[in-house]
PDB file of C-alpha atoms in Angstrom:
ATOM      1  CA  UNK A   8      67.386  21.630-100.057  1.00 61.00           C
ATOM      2  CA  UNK A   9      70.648  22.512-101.598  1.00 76.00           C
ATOM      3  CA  UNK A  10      72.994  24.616-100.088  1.00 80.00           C
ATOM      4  CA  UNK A  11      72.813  27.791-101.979  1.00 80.00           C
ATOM      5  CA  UNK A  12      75.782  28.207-104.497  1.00 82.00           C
ATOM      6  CA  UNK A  13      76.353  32.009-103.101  1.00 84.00           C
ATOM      7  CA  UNK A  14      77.292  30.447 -99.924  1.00 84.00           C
ATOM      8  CA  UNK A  15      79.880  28.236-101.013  1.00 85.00           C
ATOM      9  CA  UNK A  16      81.775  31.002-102.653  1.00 87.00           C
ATOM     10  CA  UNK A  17      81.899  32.902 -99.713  1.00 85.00           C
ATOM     11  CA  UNK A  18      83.326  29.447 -97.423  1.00 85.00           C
ATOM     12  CA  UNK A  19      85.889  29.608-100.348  1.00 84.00           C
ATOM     13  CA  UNK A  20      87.209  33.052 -99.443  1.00 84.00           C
ATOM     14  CA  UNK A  21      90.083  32.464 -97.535  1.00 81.00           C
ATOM     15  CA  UNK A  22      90.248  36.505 -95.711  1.00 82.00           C
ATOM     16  CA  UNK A  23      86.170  36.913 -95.075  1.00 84.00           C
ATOM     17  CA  UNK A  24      85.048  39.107 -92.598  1.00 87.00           C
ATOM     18  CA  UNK A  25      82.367  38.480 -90.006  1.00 90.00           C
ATOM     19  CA  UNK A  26      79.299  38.105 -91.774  1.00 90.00           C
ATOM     20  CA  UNK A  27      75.507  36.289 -91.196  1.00 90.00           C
ATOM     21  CA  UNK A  28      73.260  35.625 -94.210  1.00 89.00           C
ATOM     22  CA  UNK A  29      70.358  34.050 -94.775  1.00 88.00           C
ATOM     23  CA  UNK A  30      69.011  32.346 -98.056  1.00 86.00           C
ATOM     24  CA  UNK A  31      65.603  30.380 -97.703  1.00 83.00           C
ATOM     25  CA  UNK A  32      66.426  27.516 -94.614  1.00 84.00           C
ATOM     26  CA  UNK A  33      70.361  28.311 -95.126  1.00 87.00           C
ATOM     27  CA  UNK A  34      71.931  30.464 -92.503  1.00 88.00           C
ATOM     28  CA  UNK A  35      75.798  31.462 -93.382  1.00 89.00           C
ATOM     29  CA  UNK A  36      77.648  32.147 -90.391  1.00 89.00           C
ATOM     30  CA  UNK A  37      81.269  33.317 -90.783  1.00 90.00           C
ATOM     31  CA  UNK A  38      83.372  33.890 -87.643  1.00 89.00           C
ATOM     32  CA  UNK A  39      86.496  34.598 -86.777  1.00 88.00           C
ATOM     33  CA  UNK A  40      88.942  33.358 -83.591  1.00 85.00           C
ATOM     34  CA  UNK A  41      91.849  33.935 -82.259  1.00 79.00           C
ATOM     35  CA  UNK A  42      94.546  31.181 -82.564  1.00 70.00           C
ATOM     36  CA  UNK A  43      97.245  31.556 -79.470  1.00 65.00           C
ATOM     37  CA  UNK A  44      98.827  30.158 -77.199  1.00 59.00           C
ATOM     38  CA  UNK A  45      99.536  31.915 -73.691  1.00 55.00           C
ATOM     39  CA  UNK A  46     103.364  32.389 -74.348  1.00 52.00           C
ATOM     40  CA  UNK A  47     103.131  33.128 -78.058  1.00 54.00           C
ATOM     41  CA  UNK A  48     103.984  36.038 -79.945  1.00 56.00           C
ATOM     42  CA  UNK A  49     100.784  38.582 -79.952  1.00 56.00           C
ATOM     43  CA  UNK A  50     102.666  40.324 -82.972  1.00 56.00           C
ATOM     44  CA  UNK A  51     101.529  37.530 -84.870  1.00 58.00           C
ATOM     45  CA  UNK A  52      98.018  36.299 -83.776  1.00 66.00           C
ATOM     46  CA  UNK A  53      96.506  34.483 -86.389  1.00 74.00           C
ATOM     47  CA  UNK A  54      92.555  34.653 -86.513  1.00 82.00           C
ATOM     48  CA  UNK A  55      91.661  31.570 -88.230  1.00 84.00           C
ATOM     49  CA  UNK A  56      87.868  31.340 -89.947  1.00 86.00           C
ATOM     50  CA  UNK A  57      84.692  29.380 -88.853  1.00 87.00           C
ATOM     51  CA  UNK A  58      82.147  29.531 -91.891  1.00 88.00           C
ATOM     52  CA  UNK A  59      78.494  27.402 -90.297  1.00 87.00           C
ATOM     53  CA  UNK A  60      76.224  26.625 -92.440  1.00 88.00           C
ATOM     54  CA  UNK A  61      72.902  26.375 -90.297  1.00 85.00           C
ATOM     55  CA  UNK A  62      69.372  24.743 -91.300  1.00 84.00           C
ATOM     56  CA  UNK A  63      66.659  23.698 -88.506  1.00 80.00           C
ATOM     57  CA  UNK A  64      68.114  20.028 -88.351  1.00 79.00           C
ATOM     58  CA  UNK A  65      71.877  20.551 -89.877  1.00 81.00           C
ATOM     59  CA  UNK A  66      74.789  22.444 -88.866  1.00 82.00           C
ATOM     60  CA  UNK A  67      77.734  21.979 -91.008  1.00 85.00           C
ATOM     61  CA  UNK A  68      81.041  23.689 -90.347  1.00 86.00           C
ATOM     62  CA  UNK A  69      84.167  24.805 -92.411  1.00 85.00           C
ATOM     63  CA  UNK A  70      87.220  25.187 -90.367  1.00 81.00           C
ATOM     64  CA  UNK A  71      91.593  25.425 -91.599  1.00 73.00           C
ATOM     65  CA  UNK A  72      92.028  23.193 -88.679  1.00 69.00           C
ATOM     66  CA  UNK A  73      89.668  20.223 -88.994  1.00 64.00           C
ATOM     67  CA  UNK A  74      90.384  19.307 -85.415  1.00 65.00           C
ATOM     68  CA  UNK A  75      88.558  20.753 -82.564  1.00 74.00           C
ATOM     69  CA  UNK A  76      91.470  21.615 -80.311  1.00 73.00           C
ATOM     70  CA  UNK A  77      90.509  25.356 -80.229  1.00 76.00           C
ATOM     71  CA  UNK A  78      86.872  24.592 -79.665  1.00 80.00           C
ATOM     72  CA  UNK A  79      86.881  22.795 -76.485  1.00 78.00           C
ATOM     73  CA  UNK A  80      83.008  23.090 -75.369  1.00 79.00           C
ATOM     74  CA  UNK A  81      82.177  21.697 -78.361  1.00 79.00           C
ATOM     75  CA  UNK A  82      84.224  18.650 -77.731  1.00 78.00           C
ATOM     76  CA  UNK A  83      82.886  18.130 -74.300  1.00 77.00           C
ATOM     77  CA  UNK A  84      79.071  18.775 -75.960  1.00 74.00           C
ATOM     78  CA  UNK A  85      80.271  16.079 -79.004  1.00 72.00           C
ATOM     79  CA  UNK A  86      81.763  13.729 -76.056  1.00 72.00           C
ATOM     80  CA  UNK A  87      78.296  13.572 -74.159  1.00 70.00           C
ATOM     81  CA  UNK A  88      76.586  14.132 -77.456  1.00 64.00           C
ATOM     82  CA  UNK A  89      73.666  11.500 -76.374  1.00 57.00           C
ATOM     83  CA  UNK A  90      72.492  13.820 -74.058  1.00 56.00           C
ATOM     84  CA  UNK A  91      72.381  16.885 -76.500  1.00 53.00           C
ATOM     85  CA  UNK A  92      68.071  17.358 -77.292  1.00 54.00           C
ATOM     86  CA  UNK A  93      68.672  20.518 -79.404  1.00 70.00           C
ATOM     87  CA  UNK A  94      70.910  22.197 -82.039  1.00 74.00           C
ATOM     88  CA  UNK A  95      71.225  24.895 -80.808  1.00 77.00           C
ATOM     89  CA  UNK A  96      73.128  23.866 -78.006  1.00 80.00           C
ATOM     90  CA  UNK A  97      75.998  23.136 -80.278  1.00 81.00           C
ATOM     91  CA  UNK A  98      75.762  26.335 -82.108  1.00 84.00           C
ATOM     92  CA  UNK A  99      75.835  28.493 -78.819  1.00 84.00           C
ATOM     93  CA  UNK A 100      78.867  25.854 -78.054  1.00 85.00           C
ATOM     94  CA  UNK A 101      80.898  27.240 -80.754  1.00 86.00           C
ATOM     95  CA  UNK A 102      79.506  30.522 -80.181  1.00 86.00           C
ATOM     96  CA  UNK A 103      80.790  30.553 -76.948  1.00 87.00           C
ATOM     97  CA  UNK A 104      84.541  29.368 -78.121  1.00 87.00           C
ATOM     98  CA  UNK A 105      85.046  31.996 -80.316  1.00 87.00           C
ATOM     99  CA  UNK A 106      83.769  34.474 -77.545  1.00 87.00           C
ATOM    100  CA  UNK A 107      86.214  32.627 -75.436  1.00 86.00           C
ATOM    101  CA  UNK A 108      88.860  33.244 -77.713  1.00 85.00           C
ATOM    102  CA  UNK A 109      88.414  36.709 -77.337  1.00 86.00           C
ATOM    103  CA  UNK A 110      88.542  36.854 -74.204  1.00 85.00           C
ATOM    104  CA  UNK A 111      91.925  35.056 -73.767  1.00 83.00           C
ATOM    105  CA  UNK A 112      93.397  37.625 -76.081  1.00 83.00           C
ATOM    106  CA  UNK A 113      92.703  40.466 -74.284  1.00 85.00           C
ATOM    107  CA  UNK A 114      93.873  39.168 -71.911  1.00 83.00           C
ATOM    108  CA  UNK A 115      97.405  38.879 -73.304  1.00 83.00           C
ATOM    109  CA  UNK A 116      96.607  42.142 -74.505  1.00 83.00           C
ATOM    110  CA  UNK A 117      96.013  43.629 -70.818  1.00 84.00           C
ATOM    111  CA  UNK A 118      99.313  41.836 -70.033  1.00 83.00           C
ATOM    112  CA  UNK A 119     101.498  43.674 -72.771  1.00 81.00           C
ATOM    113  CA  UNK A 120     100.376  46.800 -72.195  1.00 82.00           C
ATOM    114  CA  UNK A 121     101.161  46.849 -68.363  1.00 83.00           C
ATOM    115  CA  UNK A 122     104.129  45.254 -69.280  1.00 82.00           C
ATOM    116  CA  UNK A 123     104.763  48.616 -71.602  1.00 80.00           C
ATOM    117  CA  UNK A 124     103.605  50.752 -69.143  1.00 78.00           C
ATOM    118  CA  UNK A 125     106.365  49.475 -66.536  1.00 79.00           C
ATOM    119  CA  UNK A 126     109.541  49.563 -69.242  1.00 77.00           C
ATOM    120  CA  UNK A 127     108.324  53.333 -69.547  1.00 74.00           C
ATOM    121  CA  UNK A 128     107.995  54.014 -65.995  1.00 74.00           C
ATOM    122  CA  UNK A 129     111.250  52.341 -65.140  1.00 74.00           C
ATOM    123  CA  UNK A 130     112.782  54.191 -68.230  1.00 70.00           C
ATOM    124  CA  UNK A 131     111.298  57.565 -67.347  1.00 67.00           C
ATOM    125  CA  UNK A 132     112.697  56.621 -63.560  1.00 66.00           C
ATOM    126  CA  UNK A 133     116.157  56.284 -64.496  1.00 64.00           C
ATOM    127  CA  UNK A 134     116.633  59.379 -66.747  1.00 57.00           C
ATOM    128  CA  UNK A 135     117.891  57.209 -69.803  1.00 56.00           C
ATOM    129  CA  UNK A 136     116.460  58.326 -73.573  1.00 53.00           C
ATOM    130  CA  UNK A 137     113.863  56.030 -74.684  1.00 54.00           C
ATOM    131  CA  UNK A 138     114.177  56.789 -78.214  1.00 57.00           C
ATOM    132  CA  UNK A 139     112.493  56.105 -81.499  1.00 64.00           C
ATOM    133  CA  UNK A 140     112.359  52.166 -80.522  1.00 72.00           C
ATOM    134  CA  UNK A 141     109.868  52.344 -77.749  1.00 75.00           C
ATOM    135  CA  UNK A 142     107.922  54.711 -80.029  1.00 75.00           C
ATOM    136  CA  UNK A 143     107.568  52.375 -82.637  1.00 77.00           C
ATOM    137  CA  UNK A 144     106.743  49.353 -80.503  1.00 77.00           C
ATOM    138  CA  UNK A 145     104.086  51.226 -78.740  1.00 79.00           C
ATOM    139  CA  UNK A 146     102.748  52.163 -82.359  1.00 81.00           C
ATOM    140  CA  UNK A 147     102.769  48.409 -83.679  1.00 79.00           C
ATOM    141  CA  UNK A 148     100.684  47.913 -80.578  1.00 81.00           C
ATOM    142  CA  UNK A 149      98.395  50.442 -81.311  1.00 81.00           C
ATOM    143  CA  UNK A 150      97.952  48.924 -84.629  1.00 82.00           C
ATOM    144  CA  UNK A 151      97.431  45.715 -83.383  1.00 82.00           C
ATOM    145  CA  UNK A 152      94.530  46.940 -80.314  1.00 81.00           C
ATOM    146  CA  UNK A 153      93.195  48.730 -83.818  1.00 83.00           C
ATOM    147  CA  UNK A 154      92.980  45.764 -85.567  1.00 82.00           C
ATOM    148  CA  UNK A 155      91.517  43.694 -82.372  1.00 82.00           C
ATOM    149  CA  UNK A 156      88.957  46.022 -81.498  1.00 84.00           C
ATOM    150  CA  UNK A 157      87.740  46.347 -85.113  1.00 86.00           C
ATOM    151  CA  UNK A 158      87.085  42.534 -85.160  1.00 86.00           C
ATOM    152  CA  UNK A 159      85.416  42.404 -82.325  1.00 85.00           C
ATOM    153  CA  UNK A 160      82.811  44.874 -83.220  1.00 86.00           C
ATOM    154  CA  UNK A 161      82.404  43.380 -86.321  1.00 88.00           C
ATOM    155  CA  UNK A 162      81.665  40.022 -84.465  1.00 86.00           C
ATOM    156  CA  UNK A 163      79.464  41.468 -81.920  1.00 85.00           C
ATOM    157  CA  UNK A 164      77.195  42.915 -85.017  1.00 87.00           C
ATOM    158  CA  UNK A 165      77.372  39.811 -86.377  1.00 87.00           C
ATOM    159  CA  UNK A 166      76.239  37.846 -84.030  1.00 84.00           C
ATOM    160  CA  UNK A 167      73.831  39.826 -82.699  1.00 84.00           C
ATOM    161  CA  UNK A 168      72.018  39.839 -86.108  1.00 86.00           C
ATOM    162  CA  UNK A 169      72.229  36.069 -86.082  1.00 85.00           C
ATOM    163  CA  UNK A 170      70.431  36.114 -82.757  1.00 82.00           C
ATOM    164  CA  UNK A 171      67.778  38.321 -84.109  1.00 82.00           C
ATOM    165  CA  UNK A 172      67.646  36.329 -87.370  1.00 79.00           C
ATOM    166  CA  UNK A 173      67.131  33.167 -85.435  1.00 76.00           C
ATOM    167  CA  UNK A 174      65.257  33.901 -82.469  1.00 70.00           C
ATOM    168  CA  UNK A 175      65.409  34.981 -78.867  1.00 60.00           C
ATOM    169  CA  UNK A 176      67.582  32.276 -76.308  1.00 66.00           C
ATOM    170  CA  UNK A 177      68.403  32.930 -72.396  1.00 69.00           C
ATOM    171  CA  UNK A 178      71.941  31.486 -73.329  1.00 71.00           C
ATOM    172  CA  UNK A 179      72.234  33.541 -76.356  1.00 72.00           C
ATOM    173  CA  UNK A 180      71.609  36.602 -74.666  1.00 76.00           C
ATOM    174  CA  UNK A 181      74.057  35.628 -72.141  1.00 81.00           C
ATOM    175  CA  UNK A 182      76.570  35.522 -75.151  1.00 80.00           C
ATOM    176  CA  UNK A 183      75.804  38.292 -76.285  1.00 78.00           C
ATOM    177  CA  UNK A 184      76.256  40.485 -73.016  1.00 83.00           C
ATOM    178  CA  UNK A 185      79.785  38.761 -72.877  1.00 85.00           C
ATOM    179  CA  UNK A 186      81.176  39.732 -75.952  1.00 82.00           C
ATOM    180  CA  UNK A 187      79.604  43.326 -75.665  1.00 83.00           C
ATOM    181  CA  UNK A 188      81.800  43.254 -72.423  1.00 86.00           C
ATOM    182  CA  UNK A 189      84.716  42.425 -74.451  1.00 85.00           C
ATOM    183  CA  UNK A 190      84.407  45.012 -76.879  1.00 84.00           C
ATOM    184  CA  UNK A 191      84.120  47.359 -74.589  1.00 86.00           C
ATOM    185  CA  UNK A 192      87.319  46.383 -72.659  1.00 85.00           C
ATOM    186  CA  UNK A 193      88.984  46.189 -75.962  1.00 84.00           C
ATOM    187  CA  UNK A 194      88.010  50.042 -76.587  1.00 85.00           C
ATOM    188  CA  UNK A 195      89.482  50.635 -72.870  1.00 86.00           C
ATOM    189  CA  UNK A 196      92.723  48.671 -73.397  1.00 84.00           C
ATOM    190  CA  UNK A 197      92.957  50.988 -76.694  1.00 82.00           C
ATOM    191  CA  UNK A 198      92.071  53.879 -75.152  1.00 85.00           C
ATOM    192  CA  UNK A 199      95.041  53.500 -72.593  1.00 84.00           C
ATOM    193  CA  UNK A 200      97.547  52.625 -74.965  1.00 83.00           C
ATOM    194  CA  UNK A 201      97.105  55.485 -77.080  1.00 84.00           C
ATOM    195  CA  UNK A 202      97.301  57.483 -73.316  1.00 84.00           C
ATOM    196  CA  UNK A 203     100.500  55.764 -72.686  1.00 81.00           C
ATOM    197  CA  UNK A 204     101.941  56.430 -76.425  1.00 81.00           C
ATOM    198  CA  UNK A 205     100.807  60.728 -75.660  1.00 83.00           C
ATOM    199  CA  UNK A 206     102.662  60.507 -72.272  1.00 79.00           C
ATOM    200  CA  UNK A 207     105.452  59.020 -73.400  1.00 76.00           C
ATOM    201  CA  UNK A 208     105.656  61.597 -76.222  1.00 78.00           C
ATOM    202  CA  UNK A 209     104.892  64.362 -74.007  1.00 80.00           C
ATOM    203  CA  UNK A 210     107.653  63.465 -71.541  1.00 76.00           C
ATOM    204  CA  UNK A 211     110.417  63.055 -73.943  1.00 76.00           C
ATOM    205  CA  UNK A 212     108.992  66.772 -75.083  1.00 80.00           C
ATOM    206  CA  UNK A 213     109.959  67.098 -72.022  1.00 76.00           C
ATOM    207  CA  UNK A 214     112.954  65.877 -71.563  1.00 77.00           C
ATOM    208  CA  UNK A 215     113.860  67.737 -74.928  1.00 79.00           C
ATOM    209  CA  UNK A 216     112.498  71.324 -73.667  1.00 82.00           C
ATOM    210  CA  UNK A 217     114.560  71.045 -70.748  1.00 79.00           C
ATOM    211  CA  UNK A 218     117.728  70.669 -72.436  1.00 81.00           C
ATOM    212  CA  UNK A 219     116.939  73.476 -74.935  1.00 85.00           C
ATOM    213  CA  UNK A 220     115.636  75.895 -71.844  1.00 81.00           C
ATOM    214  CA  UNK A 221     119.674  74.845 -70.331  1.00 81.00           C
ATOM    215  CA  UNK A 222     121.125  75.780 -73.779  1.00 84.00           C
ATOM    216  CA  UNK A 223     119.334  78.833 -74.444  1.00 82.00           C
ATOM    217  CA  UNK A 224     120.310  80.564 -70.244  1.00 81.00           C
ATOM    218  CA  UNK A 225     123.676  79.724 -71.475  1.00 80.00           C
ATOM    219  CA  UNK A 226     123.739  81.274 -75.060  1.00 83.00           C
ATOM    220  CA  UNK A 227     122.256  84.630 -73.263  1.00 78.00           C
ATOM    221  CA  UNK A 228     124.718  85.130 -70.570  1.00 78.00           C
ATOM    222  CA  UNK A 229     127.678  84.577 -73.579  1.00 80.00           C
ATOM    223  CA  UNK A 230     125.855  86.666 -76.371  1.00 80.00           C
ATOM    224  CA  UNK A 231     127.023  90.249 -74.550  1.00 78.00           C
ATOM    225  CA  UNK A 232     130.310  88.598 -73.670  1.00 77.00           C
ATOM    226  CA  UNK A 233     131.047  87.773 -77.017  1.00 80.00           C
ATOM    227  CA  UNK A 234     129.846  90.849 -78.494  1.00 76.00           C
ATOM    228  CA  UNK A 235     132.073  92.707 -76.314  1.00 74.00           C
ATOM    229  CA  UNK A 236     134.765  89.802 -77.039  1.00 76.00           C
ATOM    230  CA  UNK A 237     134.505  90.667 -80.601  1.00 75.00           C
ATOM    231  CA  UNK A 238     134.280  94.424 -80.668  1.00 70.00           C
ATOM    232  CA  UNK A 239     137.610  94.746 -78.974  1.00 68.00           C
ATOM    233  CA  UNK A 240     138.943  92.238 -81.350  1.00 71.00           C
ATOM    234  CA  UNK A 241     138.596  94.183 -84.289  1.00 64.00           C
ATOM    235  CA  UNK A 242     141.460  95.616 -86.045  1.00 63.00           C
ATOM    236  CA  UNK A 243     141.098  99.250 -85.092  1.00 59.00           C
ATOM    237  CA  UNK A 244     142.491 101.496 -82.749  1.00 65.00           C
ATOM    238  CA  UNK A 245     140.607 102.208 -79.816  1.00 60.00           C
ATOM    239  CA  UNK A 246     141.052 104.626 -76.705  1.00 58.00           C
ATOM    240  CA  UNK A 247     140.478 102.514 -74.472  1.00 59.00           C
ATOM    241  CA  UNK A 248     143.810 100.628 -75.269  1.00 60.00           C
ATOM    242  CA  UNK A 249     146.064 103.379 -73.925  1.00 63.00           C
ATOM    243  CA  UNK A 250     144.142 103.539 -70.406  1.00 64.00           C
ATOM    244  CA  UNK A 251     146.612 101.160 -67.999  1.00 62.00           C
ATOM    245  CA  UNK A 252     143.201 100.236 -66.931  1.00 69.00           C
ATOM    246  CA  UNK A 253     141.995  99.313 -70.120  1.00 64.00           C
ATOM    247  CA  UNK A 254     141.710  95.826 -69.221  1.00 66.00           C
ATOM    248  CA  UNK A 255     140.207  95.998 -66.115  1.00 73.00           C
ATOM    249  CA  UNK A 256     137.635  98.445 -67.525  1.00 71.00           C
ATOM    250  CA  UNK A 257     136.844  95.510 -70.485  1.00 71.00           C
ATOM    251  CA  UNK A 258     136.420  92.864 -67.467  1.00 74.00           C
ATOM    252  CA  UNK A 259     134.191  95.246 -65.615  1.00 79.00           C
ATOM    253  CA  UNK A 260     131.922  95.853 -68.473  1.00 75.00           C
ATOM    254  CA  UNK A 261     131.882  91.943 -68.729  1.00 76.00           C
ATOM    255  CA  UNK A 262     130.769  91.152 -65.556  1.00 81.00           C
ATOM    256  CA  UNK A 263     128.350  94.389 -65.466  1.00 82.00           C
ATOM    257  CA  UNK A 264     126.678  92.820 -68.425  1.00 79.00           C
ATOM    258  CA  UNK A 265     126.355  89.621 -66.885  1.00 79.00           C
ATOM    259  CA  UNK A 266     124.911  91.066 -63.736  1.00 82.00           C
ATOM    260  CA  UNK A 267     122.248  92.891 -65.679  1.00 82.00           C
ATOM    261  CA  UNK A 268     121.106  90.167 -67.605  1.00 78.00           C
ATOM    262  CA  UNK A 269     120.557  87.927 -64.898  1.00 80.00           C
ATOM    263  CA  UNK A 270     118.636  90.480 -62.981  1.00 82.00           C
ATOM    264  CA  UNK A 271     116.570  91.041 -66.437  1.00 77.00           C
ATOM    265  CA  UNK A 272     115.958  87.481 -66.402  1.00 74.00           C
ATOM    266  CA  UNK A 273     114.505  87.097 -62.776  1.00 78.00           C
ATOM    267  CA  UNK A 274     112.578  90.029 -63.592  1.00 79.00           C
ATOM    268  CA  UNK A 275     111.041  88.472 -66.560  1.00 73.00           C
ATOM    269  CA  UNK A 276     110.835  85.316 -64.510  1.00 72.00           C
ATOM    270  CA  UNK A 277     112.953  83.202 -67.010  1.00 69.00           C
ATOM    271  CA  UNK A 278     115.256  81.727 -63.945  1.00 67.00           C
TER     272      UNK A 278
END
């Protein structure tokens, strides 16, 4: 029977989600998989799309890359392909690719974000401001985890209603179990980033609090000196400018009010 035409529109959608489908002996598969290489940039992982079309006897596939460079156990299944008894084999082959692929990204994932954690350590260690561009690094990586982790559940549902739509396998239930695996590191790795992003935030709160609490100990020992500063500086008259002692009476004051407030503040436990 004909591919049904509902299908086809979907393997023309260039940006389709994860989805599974079935329409009479037609099963619509779409995937998606990362496309990286080990020293590429993760800020721009590509997640290129797998659309199978599966029937008892057929499995036809729609890939950007016709090649099968990023599917590697297929090629070794197509390379001893005489020895393949069942289709299924070659669907749980691409199956377990695109699991693979996930895998090797959170990997680079794990990577980057102890490679964060280290440049705020060492940061933190050597007293120097981190600034707004760590923050907004840490935030793009946030975004990307976000964006990881959301595909990745998305997959796992999906394929886990494909293996329910097309019956119980020991291999596919080994599939499955990996990518929940996955998915759950993927919530960990996002969990600790958005730990890392708090205590970064909470130490240059820090950092900031400190330098007010210096500022404000200074601006209350100088508040009664410069009230006193600028009471005698007025343009009046006052007795105390005939004493011969007047000064040393002004300097007195000074120093008594210093005295005071630092015993107020020890009292109140400020110092």
């Amino acid at each position: 029977r004909r591919v049904h035409g509902e299908f086809i529109k979907d393997c023309l959608t260039p940006f389709h989600l994860p989805k599974v489908e079935r329409i009479g002996q037609w099963t619509l598969l779409i995937l998606r998989y990362g496309n990286f290489s080990p020293t590429s940039d993760l800020s721009h992982t590509t997640f290129h799309k797998l659309v199978m079309l599966l029937s008892p006897t057929k499995c036809i596939t729609v890939r950007k890359v016709q090649a099968l460079d990023d599917f590697p156990k297929v090629m070794l299944l197509i390379r001893n392909w005489k020895e393949v008894t069942h289709m299924d084999l070659l669907v749980n082959a691409f199956l377990d690719d695109v699991i693979s692929s996930f895998r090797g990204l959170l990997q680079l994932d794990a990577s980057d974000l102890e490679n964060r954690e280290e440049e705020v350590e060492q940061l933190e260690r050597n007293g120097r401001k981190t600034g707004a561009t760590i923050v907004r690094t840490l935030y793009q990586i946030q975004r990307r985890f976000a964006s990881h982790r959301r595909l990745m559940r998305l997959t796992n549902d999906v394929i886990n209603n494909f293996f329910k739509l097309s019956g119980k396998d020991p291999r596919r239930e080994d599939l499955s179990d990996s990518l929940q695996s996955l998915t759950h590191q993927s919530e960990t790795l996002h969990e600790n980033l958005r730990q890392l992003l708090d205590l970064h935030l909470a130490l240059v709160d820090h950092r900031t609090n400190q330098l007010l609490y210096v500022l404000t100990i200074f601006t209350v020992f100088f508040i009664p000196l410069t009230f006193v500063a600028g009471f005698y500086g007025m343009n009046f008259r006052f007795v105390e400018y005939d004493w011969g002692s007047g000064q040393g009476y002004v300097l007195a004051l000074m120093i008594s009010l210093v005295i005071a407030t630092f015993a107020w503040m020890k009292w109140k436990q400020f110092l």
